[in-house]
Amino acid sequence: QVQLVESGGGLVQPGGSLKLSCLASGSIYSISVMYWYFQSPGAEREQLAAVMSNNSTYLANSVKGRFAIHRDSAKNTVTLQMDKLKPEDSGIYYCRMGGVRPVVPGMDPISVRPRDYWGQGTQVTVSS
C-alpha cells in the first residue's frame, strides 16, 4: 500500500523560507512525475511545480525565481524549497506522485498499471 506523508508546513514571516517534503512509502518500483499543488482559501487547486523522472522541472510563473522542486528517486521523496515567501503563498500545499508503479510480488513491474497518489496536504501561512 502506497501512502504519501507530507511535512514542513507552518507559519513564516513574509520574505522567509520553508521547505516542504513528501515521502511515498510502500514497495515502489518507479514514480514517473512528482508534483506540488497549491490551494488557497476559496480557490481551485492548482499545479505549482513538477519534476520528471529525468529531473526536468516545471514551475508555475507565480513561483519562478522563488521556489525550487527536487526529487530523490532512490528515497521516493520530493521537496519544495520555498524562498521569498509572500502572504499570497498562504494555503494548503499538496504533493502528488504520478505514474506510481508498486512492486507486486510475482508480477513484472512494467506490467503493473501505474496510478497516482495524493498527500493529505500541509498548511503554509505567511504572515507577520
XYZ file of C-alpha atoms in Angstrom:
128
model
C 0.000 0.000 0.000
C 1.477 3.309 -1.097
C 0.992 6.285 1.179
C 2.263 9.845 0.990
C 3.399 11.757 4.032
C 3.997 15.480 3.814
C 5.888 17.639 6.253
C 7.427 21.074 6.586
C 4.472 23.421 6.612
C 3.963 26.125 9.208
C 3.941 29.821 9.921
C 6.591 32.076 8.420
C 7.052 35.801 8.037
C 6.945 37.468 4.619
C 10.296 37.115 2.915
C 11.055 33.950 4.838
C 11.621 30.385 3.692
C 10.119 26.959 4.207
C 10.955 23.553 2.824
C 8.205 21.046 2.225
C 8.880 17.334 1.920
C 6.771 14.466 0.669
C 7.692 10.831 1.111
C 5.999 7.985 -0.707
C 6.118 4.906 1.472
C 5.496 1.305 0.473
C 7.027 -1.032 -2.064
C 7.505 1.136 -5.114
C 9.203 0.263 -8.369
C 9.084 3.682 -10.005
C 7.414 7.085 -9.961
C 7.088 8.993 -13.196
C 6.343 12.525 -12.093
C 6.340 14.197 -8.702
C 4.201 17.291 -8.219
C 3.340 20.020 -5.783
C -0.058 21.692 -5.886
C -1.338 24.758 -4.086
C -4.791 25.670 -2.918
C -5.624 29.000 -1.328
C -8.901 29.507 0.552
C -11.869 29.564 -1.793
C -9.773 28.808 -4.859
C -9.201 25.815 -7.091
C -6.221 23.561 -6.512
C -3.512 24.494 -8.959
C -0.328 22.825 -10.118
C 2.688 24.665 -8.802
C 5.673 22.544 -9.676
C 6.611 19.218 -11.185
C 9.744 17.166 -11.615
C 10.011 14.340 -14.121
C 11.955 11.125 -13.806
C 14.782 12.678 -15.844
C 14.847 15.567 -13.333
C 13.496 18.134 -15.753
C 11.259 20.550 -13.884
C 8.256 22.769 -14.305
C 7.459 25.790 -12.169
C 4.396 27.988 -12.377
C 5.147 31.592 -13.305
C 3.979 32.764 -9.900
C 6.831 30.952 -8.166
C 9.676 31.065 -10.667
C 12.767 32.514 -9.070
C 11.416 31.828 -5.575
C 10.595 28.110 -5.364
C 12.558 25.039 -6.385
C 11.468 21.422 -6.673
C 13.783 18.463 -6.234
C 13.304 14.730 -6.201
C 15.270 11.895 -4.707
C 14.107 8.908 -6.682
C 16.068 6.478 -4.517
C 14.106 7.661 -1.481
C 10.805 8.323 -3.299
C 10.864 11.836 -1.962
C 10.075 15.217 -3.421
C 10.826 18.553 -1.791
C 9.698 22.096 -2.437
C 12.093 24.796 -1.302
C 10.132 28.000 -0.903
C 12.018 31.285 -0.559
C 10.922 34.916 -0.553
C 7.503 33.873 0.652
C 4.583 36.257 0.259
C 1.247 36.410 2.107
C -0.472 35.214 -1.071
C 1.526 31.987 -0.831
C -0.597 31.079 2.194
C -2.722 27.996 1.749
C -2.539 24.233 1.624
C 0.210 22.512 -0.310
C -0.369 19.021 -1.653
C 2.075 16.616 -3.173
C 1.055 14.196 -5.872
C 3.020 11.219 -7.100
C 2.147 10.492 -10.721
C 2.530 7.188 -12.528
C 3.445 5.157 -9.490
C 4.255 1.523 -10.194
C 4.185 -0.512 -6.993
C 6.110 -3.701 -6.547
C 3.658 -6.592 -6.801
C 5.097 -9.988 -5.883
C 5.190 -12.288 -8.863
C 4.485 -9.564 -11.398
C 6.760 -7.769 -13.828
C 6.722 -4.149 -12.558
C 6.329 -2.834 -16.088
C 3.071 -4.729 -16.441
C 1.582 -3.171 -13.312
C -0.844 -0.384 -14.135
C 0.501 2.888 -12.748
C -1.681 5.185 -10.699
C -1.466 8.496 -8.928
C -1.448 9.223 -5.220
C -2.095 12.415 -3.262
C -0.769 13.618 0.039
C -3.026 14.890 2.793
C -1.854 18.482 2.412
C 0.207 20.718 4.629
C -0.725 24.238 5.706
C 1.571 27.160 4.975
C 0.801 30.563 6.463
C 2.822 33.616 5.518
C 2.082 36.436 7.910
C 3.797 38.977 10.092
